[in-house]
Coordinates of N, CA and C in Angstrom, one line a residue:
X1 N 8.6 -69.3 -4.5 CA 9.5 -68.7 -5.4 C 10.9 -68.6 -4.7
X2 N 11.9 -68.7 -5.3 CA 13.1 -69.0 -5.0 C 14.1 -67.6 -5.0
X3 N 14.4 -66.8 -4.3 CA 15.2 -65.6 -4.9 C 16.7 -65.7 -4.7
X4 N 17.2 -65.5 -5.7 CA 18.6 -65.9 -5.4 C 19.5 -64.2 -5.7
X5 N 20.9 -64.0 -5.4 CA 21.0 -62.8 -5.2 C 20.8 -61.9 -6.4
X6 N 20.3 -62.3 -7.4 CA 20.2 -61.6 -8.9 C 18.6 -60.6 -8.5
X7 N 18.0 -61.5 -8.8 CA 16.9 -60.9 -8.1 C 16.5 -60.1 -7.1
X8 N 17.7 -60.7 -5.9 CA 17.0 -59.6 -4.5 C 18.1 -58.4 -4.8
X9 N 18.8 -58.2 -5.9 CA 19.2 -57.1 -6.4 C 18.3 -56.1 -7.2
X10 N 17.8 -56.9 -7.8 CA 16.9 -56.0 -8.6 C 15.3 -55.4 -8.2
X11 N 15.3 -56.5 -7.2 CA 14.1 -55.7 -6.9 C 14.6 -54.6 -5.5
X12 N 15.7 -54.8 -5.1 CA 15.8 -53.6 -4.2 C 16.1 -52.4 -4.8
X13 N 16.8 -52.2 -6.1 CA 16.8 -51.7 -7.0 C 15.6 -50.9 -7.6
X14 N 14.5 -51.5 -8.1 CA 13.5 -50.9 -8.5 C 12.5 -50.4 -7.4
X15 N 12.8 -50.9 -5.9 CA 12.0 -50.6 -4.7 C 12.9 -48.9 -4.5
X16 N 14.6 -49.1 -4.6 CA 14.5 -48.0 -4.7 C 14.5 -46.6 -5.3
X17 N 13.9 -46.9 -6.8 CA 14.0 -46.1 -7.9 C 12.3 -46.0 -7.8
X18 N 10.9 -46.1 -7.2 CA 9.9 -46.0 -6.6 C 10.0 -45.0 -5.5
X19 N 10.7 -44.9 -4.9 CA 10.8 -44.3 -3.5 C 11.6 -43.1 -3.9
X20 N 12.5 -42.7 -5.0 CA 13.0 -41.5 -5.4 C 12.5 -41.1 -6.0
X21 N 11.5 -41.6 -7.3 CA 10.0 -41.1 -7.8 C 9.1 -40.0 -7.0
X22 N 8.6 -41.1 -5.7 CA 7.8 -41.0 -4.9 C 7.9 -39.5 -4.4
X23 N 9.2 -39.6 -3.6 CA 9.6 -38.1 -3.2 C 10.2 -36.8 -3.8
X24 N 10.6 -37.3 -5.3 CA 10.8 -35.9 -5.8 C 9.0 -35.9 -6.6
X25 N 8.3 -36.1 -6.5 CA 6.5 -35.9 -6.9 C 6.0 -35.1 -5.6
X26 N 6.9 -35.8 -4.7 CA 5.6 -35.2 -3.1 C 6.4 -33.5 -3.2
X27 N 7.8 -33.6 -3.3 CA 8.3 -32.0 -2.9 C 7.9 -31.2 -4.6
X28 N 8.0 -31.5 -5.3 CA 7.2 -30.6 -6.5 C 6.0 -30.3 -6.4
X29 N 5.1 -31.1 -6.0 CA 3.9 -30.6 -5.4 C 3.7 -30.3 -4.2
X30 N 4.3 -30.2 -3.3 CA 4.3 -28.9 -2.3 C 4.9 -27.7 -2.6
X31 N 5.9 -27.4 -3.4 CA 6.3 -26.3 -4.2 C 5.4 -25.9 -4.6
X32 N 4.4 -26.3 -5.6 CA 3.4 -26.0 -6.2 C 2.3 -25.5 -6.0
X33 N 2.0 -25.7 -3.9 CA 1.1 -25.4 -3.3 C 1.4 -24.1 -2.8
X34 N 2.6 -22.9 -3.5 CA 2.6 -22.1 -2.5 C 1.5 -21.2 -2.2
X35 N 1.0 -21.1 -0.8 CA 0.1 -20.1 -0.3 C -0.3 -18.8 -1.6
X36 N -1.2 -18.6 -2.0 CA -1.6 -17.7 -2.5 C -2.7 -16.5 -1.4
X37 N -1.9 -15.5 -1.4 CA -1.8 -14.2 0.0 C -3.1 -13.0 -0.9
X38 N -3.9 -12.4 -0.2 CA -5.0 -11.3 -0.7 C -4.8 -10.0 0.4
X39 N -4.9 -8.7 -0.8 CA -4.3 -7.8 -0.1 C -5.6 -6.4 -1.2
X40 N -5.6 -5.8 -0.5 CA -6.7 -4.6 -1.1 C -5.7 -3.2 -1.4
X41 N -5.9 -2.8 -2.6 CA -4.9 -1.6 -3.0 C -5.8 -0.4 -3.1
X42 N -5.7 0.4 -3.5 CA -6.4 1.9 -4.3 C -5.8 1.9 -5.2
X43 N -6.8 2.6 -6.1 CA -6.6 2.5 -8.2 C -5.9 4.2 -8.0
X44 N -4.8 4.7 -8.5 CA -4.9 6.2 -8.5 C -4.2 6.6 -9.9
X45 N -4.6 7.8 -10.4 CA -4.5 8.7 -11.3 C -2.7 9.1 -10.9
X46 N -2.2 8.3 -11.2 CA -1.0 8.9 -11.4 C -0.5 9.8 -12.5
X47 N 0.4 10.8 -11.9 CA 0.8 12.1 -12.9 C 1.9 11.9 -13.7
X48 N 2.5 11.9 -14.6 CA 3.7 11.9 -14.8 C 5.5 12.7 -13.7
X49 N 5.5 11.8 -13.3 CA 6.8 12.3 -12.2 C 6.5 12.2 -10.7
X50 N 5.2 11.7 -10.2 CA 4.8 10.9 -9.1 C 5.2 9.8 -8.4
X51 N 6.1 10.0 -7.4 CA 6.5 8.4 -7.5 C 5.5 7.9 -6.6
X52 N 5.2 6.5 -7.4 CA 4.3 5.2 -6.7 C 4.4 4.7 -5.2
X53 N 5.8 4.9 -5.1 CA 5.8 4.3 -3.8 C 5.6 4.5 -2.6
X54 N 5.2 5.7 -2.7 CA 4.4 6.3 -0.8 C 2.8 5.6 -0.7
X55 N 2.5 5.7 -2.0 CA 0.7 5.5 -2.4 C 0.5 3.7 -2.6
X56 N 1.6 3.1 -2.6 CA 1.5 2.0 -2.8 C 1.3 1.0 -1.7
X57 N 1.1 -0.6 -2.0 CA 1.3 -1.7 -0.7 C 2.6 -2.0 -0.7
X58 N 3.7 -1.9 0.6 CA 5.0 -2.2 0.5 C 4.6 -3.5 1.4
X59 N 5.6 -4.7 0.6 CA 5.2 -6.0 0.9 C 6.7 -6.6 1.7
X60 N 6.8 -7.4 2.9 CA 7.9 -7.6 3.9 C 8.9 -7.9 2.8
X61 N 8.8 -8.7 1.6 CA 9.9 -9.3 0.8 C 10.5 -8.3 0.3
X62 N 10.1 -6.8 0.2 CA 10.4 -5.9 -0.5 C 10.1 -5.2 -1.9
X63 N 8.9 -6.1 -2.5 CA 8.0 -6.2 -3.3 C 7.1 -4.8 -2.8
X64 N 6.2 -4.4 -4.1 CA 5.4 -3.1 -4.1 C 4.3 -3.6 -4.8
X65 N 2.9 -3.4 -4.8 CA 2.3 -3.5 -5.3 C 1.0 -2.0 -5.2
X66 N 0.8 -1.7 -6.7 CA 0.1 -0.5 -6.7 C -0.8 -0.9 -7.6
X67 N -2.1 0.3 -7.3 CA -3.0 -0.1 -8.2 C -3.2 2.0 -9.1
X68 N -3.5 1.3 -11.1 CA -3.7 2.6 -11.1 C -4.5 2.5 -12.2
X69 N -5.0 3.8 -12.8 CA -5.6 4.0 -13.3 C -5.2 4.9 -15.0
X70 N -4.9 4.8 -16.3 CA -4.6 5.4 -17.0 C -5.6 5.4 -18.4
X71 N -6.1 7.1 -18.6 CA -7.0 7.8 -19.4 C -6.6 7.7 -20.9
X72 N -5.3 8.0 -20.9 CA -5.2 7.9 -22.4 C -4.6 7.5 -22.8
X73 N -3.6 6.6 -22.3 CA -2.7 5.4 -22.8 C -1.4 6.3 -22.4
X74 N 0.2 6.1 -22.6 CA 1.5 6.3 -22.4 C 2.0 5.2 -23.0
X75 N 3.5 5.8 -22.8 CA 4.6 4.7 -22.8 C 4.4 3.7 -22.2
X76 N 4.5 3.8 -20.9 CA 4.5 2.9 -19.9 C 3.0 1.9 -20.1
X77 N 2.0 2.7 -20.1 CA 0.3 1.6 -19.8 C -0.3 2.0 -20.7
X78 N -1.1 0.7 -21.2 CA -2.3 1.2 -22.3 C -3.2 1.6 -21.6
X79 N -4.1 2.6 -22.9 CA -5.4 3.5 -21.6 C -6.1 1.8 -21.3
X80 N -6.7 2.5 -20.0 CA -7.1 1.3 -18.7 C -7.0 1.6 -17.7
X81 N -7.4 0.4 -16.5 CA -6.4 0.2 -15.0 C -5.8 -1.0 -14.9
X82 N -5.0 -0.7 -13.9 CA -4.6 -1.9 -13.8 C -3.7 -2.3 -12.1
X83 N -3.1 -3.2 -12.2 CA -2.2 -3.3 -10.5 C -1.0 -4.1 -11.4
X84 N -0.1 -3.2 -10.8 CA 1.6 -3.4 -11.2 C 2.5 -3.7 -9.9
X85 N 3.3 -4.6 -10.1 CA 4.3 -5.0 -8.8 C 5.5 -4.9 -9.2
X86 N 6.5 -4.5 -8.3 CA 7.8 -4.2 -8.4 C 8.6 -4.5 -7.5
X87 N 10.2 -4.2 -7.3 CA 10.8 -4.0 -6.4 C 11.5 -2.7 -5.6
X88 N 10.6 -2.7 -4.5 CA 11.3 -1.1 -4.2 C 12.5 -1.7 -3.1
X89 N 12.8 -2.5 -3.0 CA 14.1 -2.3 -1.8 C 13.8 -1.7 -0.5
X90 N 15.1 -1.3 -0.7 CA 14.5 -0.4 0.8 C 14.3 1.4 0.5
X91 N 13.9 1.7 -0.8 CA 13.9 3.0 -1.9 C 14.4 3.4 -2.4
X92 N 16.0 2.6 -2.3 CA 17.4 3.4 -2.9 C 17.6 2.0 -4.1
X93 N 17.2 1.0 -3.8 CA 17.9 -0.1 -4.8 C 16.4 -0.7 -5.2
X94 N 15.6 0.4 -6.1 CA 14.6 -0.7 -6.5 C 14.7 -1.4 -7.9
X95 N 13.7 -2.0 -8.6 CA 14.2 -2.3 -9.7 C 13.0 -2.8 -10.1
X96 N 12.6 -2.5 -12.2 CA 11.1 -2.7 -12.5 C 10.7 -3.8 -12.3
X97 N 11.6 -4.7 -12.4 CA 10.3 -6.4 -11.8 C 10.2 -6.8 -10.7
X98 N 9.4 -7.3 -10.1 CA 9.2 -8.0 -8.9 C 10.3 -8.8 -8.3
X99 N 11.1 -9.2 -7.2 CA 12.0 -10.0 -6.9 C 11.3 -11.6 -6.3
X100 N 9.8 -11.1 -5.9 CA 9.7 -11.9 -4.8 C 7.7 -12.5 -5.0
X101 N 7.2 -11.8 -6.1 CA 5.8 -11.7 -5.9 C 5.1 -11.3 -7.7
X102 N 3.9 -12.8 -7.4 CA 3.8 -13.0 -8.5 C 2.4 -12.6 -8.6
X103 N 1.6 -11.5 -9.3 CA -0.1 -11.7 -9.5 C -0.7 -12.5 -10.0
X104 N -1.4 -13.5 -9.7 CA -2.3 -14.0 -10.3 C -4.3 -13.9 -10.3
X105 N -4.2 -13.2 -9.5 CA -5.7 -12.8 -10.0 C -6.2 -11.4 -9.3
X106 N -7.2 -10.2 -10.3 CA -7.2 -8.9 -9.3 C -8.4 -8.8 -9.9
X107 N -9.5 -8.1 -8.8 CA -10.8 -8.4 -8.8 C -10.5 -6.2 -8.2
X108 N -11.3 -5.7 -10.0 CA -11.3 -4.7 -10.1 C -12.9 -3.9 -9.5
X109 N -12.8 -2.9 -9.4 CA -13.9 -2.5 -8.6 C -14.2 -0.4 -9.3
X110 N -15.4 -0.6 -9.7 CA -15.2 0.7 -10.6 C -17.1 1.1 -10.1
X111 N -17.2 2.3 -9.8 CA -18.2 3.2 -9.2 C -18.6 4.5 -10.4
X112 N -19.8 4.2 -10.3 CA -20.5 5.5 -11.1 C -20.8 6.4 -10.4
X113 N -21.4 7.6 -10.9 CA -22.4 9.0 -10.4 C -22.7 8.3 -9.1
X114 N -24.1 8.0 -9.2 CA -25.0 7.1 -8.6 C -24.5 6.5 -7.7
X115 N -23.5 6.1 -7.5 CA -23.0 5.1 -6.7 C -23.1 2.9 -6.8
X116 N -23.1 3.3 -7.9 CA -23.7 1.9 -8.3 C -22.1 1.3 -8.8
X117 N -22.0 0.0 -8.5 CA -20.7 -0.7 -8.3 C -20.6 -1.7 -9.2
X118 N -19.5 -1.9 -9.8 CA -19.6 -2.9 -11.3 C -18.0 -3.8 -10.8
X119 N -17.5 -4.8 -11.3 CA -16.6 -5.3 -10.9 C -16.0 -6.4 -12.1
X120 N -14.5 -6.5 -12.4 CA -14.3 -7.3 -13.2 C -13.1 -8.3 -12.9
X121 N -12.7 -9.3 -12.8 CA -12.0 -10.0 -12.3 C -11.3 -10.5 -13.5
X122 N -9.6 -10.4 -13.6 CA -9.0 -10.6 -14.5 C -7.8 -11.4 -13.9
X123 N -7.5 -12.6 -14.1 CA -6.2 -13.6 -13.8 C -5.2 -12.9 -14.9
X124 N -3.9 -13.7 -14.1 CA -2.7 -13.3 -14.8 C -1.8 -14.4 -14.1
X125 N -0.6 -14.0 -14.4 CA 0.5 -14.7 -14.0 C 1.8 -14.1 -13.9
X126 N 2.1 -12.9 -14.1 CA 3.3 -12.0 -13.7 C 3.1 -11.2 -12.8
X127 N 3.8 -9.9 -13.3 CA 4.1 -9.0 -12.2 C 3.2 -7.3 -12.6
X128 N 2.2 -7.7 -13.9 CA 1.1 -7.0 -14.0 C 0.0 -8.0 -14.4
X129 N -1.1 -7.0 -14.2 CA -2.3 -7.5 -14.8 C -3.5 -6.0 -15.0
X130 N -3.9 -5.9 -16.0 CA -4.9 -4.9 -16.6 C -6.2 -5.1 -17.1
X131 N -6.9 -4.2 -17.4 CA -8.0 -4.6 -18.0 C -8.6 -3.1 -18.6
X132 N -9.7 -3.4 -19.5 CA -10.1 -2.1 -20.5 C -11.3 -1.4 -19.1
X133 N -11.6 0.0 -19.3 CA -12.5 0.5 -18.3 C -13.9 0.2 -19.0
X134 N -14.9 0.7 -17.7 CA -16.4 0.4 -17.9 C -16.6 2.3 -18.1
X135 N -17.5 2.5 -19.4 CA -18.0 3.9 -19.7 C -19.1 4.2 -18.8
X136 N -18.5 5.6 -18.3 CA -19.5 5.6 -17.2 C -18.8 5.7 -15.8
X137 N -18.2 4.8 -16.0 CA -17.5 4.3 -14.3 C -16.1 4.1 -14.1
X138 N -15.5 4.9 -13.0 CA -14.9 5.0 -12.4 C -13.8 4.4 -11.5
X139 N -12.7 3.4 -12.0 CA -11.9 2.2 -10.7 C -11.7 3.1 -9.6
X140 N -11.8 2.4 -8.2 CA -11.4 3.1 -7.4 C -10.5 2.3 -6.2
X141 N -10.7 1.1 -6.5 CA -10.0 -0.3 -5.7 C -9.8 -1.2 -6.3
X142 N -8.9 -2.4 -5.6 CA -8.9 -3.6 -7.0 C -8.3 -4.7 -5.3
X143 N -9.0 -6.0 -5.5 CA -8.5 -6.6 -4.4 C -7.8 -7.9 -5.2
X144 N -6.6 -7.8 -4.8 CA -5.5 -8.4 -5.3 C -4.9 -9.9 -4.9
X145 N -5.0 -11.3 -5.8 CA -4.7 -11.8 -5.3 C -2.6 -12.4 -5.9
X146 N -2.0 -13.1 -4.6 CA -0.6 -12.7 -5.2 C 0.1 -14.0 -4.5
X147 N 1.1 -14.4 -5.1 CA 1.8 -15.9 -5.1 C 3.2 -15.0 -4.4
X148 N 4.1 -15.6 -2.9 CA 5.1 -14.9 -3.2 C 6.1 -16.4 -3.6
X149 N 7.8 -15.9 -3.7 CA 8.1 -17.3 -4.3 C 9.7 -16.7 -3.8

């Protein structure tokens, strides 16, 4: 086969339009791989005018993650439990969404009388995730799993 300059233009051309392909696929999918981190909270009975953040997980990004518990629904939470993430800053500049930290999956943990242990695992993809309670029983932990970004 004979290649004259038409050709050895084009195929360097398409060799290099393969190779820009190639590498914007390899870095989107390492993006895509970010580490997904597990961390254990407590579920608590928060009161109205409590603040969360002493009782909470403070995470290096500056992210918060709490876990809680609500009887008869609010403003804020339908009745349930659940784990909420936010931004506390450094306590003076926080703000209600997450800056840095994403939930994707929280494996709830709820205790009766007895001591008998029941568990429900609920995926998500933001900066809450909840679930309806078990009659009878009690949340008292929830082990959390969380994407930061």
């Amino acid at each position: 086969m004979n290649l004259n300059k038409k050709h050895l233009i084009i195929l360097l051309i398409f060799i290099g339009a393969l190779f820009i392909i190639a590498s914007a696929c390899a870095q989107a999918d390492s993006a895509a791989k970010t580490s997904t981190k597990q961390a254990t909270v407590k579920i608590y009975n928060f009161k109205p005018g409590v603040l969360w953040g002493p009782k909470s997980l403070i995470l290096k990004n500056g992210d918060a993650i709490a876990g809680y518990v609500e009887y008869k629904g609010n403003m804020q939470f339908d009745k349930g439990t659940g784990v909420t993430s936010w931004y506390i800053g450094n306590g003076v500049n926080g703000d209600i969404e997450p800056h840095h930290t994403k939930l994707v999956k929280v494996k709830f943990f709820f205790k009766n009388k007895k001591g008998n242990v029941k568990t429900k695992t609920v995926k998500g993809n933001g900066g809450h995730i909840r679930t309806d309670l078990i009659n009878g029983y009690t949340p008292y932990k929830a082990t959390v799993w969380y994407k930061e970004y």
